[in-house]
Coordinates of C-alpha atoms and ligand atoms in Angstrom, one line a residue:
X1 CA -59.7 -46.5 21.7
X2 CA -63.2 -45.6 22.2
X3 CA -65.6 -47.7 24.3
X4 CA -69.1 -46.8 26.0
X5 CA -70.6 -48.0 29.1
X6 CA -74.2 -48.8 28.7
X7 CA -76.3 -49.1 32.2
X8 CA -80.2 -50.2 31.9
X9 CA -83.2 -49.6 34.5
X10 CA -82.6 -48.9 38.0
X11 CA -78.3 -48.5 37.8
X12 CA -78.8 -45.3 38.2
X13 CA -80.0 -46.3 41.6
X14 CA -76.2 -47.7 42.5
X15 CA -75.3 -47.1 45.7
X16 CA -78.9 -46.7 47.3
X17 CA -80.6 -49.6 45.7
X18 CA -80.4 -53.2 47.8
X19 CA -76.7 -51.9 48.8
X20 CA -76.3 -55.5 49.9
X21 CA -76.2 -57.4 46.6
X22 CA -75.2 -54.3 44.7
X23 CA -72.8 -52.4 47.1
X24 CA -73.2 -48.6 48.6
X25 CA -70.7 -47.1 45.5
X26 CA -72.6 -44.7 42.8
X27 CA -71.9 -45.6 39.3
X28 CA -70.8 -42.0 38.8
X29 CA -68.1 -41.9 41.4
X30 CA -67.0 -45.2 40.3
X31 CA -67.0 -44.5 36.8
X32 CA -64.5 -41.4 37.7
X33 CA -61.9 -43.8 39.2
X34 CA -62.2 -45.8 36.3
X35 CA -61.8 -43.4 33.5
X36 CA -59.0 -41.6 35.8
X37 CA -57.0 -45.4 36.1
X38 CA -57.5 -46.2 32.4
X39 CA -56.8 -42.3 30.8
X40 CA -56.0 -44.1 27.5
X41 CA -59.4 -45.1 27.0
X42 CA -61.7 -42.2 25.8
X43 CA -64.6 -43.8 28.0
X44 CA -68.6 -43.2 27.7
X45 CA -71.1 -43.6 29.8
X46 CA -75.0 -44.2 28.9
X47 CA -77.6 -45.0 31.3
X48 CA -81.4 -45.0 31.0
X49 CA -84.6 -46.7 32.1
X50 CA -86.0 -46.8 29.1
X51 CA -85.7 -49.7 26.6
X52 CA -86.0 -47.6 23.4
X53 CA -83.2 -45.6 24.8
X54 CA -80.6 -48.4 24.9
X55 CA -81.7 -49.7 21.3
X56 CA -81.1 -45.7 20.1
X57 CA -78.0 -45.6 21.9
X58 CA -77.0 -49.1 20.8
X59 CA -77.3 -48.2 17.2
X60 CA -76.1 -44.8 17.5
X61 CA -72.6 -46.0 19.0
X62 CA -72.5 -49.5 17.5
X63 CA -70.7 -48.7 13.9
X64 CA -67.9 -46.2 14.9
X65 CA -66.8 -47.6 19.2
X66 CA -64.5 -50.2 19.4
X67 CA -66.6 -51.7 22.3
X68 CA -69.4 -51.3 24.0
X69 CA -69.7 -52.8 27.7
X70 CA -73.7 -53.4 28.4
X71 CA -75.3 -54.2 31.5
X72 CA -79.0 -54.7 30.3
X73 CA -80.5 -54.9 33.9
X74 CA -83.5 -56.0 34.2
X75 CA -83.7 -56.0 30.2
X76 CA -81.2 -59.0 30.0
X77 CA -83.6 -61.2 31.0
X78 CA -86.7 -60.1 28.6
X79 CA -85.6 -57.8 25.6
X80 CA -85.6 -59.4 22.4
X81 CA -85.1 -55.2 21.1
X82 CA -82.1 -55.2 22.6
X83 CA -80.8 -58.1 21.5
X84 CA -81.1 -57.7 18.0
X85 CA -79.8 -54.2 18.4
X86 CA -76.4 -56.1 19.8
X87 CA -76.7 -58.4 16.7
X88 CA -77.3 -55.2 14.0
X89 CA -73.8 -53.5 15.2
X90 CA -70.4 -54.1 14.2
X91 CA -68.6 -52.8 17.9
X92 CA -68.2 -55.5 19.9
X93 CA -70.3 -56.0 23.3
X94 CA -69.5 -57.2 26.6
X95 CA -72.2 -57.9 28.9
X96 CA -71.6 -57.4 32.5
X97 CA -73.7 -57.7 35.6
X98 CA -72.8 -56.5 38.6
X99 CA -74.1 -59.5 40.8
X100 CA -74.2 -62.9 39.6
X101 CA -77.5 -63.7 38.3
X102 CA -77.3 -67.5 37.8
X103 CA -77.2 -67.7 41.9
X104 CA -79.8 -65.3 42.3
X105 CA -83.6 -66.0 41.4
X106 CA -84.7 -68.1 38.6
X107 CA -85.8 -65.5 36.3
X108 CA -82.5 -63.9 35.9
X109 CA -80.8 -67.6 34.7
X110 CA -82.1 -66.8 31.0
X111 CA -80.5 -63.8 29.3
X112 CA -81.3 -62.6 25.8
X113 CA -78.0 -60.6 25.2
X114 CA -75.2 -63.9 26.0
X115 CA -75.5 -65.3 22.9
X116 CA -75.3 -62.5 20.8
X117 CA -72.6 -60.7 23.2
X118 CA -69.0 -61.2 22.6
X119 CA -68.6 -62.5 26.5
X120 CA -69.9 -62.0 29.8
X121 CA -68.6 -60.4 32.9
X122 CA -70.5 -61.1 35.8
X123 CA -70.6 -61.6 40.1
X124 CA -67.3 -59.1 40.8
X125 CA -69.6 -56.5 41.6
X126 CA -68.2 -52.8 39.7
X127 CA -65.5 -54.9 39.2
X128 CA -66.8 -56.3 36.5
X129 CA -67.2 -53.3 34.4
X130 CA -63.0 -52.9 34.6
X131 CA -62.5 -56.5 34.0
X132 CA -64.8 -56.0 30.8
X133 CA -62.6 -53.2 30.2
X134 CA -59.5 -54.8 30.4
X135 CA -60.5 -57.5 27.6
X136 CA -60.3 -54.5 25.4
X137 CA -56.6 -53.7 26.0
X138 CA -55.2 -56.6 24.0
Ligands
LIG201 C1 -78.1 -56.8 37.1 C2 -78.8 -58.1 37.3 C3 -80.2 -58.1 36.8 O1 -80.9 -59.3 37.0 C4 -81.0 -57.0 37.6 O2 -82.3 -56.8 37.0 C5 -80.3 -55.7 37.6 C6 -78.8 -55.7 37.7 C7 -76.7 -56.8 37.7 O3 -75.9 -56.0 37.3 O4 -76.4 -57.6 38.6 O5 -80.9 -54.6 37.6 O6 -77.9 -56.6 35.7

């Protein structure tokens, strides 16, 4: 089974960036553990800062994964783009955010990508890219 981990803007800061809300872990040594625990799973892994990136990488992987698992960032709350790119595919997508944005500031309640997502993951921290994961085993 073939699934793809998309990051957005500023993930690739993990580990450095406000370590209090998003923990002192880098997504790459994370990301080892996980594909190490869950060697079944051929696992990708996508990040960028730049919106036109995700859409290209969105439609690039979204007719052949079975799932994509896509923490928007900061793009969650304003990119209509990457919305309709999760719409055009055919793999299913999981959004996840590391933190839980409906307790956080107002302008992270709203996101563009739930409705269009197959569920959302969010609040366990890197946890909730394996429990994302895990709704692809059955
Ligand atoms: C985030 C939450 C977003 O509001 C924020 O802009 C991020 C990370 C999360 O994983 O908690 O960059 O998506």
């Amino acid at each position: 089974m073939k699934i793809i981990i998309i990051n957005g803007p500023n993930l690739n800061l993990l580990g450095k960036r406000e370590t209090d809300i998003y923990g002192d872990h880098s997504f790459e040594d994370f990301f080892e553990i996980l594909k190490d625990k869950y060697d079944w799973f051929e696992i990708d892994y996508f990040q960028s800062n730049i919106e036109g990136e995700l859409i290209d990488k969105i439609q690039e992987v979204g007719f052949s994964y079975d799932g994509i698992i896509l923490n928007a960032a900061a793009y969650t709350h304003t990119s209509v783009g990457i919305r309709d790119a999760v719409s055009a595919v055919n793999s299913p997508v999981i959004e996840v955010h590391i933190s839980n944005t409906a307790s956080r500031e107002e302008f992270r309640h709203d996101s563009y990508i739930t409705p269009v997502a197959q569920g959302l993951i969010m609040g366990f921290g890197l946890q909730s890219y394996e429990l994302a994961l895990q709704s692809f085993i059955n």
